[in-house]
Amino acid sequence: MAGNWKMYKTSGQTVEFIRTFAPPACEADVVICPPFTNLAAAVQAAAGTAIEIGAQDVFWLKEGAYTGEVSAPMLLAVGCRWVIIGHSERRQYFGETDETVLKKTVAALEEGLKPIVCVGERLEEREAGSTETVLAKQFLQGISPLTPEQFARIVIAYEPVWAIGTGKTATPEMAAAAHAFLRGQIGAHYGDAAAAACRILYGGSVKPDNVKGLMAQEEIDGALVGGASLDPASFAAIVAAC
Ligand code: 13P
């Protein structure tokens, strides 16, 4: 159960959130991904709790003249354990492609970070009936070049772009169908055991009042939550559904 805070909260607000946030004890990994500037404060505030901290992006080289970028060794050094890669907002506004997603995922894995790799179709793609074609391409180009050992260490997040921040959640059945399709792709490439073991999160307008229906689907292994992860009580209620 991961919270993607996007470009919200200062480091002071991050510390306040973590002090207040009381998720129920559960088997799920509980991850918060604040902006880069808040990572150190978040790691410190979460020490001794079950909360793990992740970043929202990473560059694929270790260091160099790349103004504004942050590398995997830097994230590891600050105490990050997770990193979101290929979020649709990065694809839409910052030129992220399946090729850069792959490079970033490999770089994160080399440092022992756990990537949450995002895929998902845009509204016009769903309306054109090409959801599966889009997911297949994102998997083929952005994920399937990973070795089986590398693949075993990633989490996939299915986030239909039309459901992000819009209040329009995919129905549990629609989300489960997309997850099943992705799992089929994984199975064809890496085998059934890898497909069964891979955690696929759903993201897109997940809220306390719709999370139970989503999590009731066997295909849905967790959630990547945007807006509703910004409030400690709301995110705790979402974690409780896992
Ligand atoms: P919302 O939950 O705000 O729709 O955002 C989803 C998301 O993009 C998580 O990465």
Tab-separated table of N, CA and C and ligand atoms in Angstrom, residues 4 6 87 159 163-165 204-206 224-227, ligand 1:
chain	number	residue	atom	x	y	z
A	4	ASN	N	1.645	8.013	-3.079
A	4	ASN	CA	2.434	8.878	-3.952
A	4	ASN	C	1.991	10.314	-3.679
A	6	LYS	N	3.193	13.034	-4.829
A	6	LYS	CA	3.363	13.985	-5.942
A	6	LYS	C	4.025	15.255	-5.410
A	87	HIS	N	5.755	6.942	-13.762
A	87	HIS	CA	4.400	7.427	-13.493
A	87	HIS	C	3.874	8.166	-14.725
A	159	GLU	N	-2.087	1.956	-13.508
A	159	GLU	CA	-2.793	3.209	-13.252
A	159	GLU	C	-3.400	3.725	-14.555
A	163	ALA	N	-8.197	7.725	-14.731
A	163	ALA	CA	-8.723	7.566	-13.363
A	163	ALA	C	-7.876	8.330	-12.341
A	164	ILE	N	-6.783	8.947	-12.795
A	164	ILE	CA	-5.877	9.601	-11.849
A	164	ILE	C	-6.337	11.018	-11.544
A	165	GLY	N	-6.630	11.264	-10.285
A	165	GLY	CA	-6.994	12.612	-9.842
A	165	GLY	C	-8.323	13.087	-10.388
A	204	GLY	N	-5.424	5.079	-9.042
A	204	GLY	CA	-6.352	5.943	-9.764
A	204	GLY	C	-7.587	6.169	-8.935
A	205	SER	N	-7.597	7.312	-8.212
A	205	SER	CA	-8.750	7.691	-7.374
A	205	SER	C	-9.123	6.635	-6.339
A	206	VAL	N	-8.124	5.969	-5.767
A	206	VAL	CA	-8.399	5.052	-4.655
A	206	VAL	C	-8.717	5.890	-3.419
A	224	LEU	N	-1.713	2.062	-5.206
A	224	LEU	CA	-0.821	3.220	-5.267
A	224	LEU	C	-1.740	4.437	-5.224
A	225	VAL	N	-1.680	5.148	-4.116
A	225	VAL	CA	-2.703	6.141	-3.784
A	225	VAL	C	-2.120	7.548	-3.884
A	226	GLY	N	-2.803	8.421	-4.608
A	226	GLY	CA	-2.361	9.806	-4.696
A	226	GLY	C	-3.033	10.650	-3.632
A	227	GLY	N	-4.043	11.408	-4.046
A	227	GLY	CA	-4.688	12.390	-3.179
A	227	GLY	C	-5.082	11.876	-1.799
B	1	13P	P1	-5.047	9.756	-7.248
B	1	13P	O1	-5.203	8.713	-6.170
B	1	13P	O2	-4.975	11.153	-6.702
B	1	13P	O3	-6.050	9.589	-8.339
B	1	13P	O4	-3.595	9.513	-7.911
B	1	13P	C1	-3.246	8.234	-8.301
B	1	13P	C2	-1.815	8.220	-8.638
B	1	13P	O5	-1.391	8.814	-9.612
B	1	13P	C3	-0.906	7.488	-7.749
B	1	13P	O6	0.362	7.370	-8.303
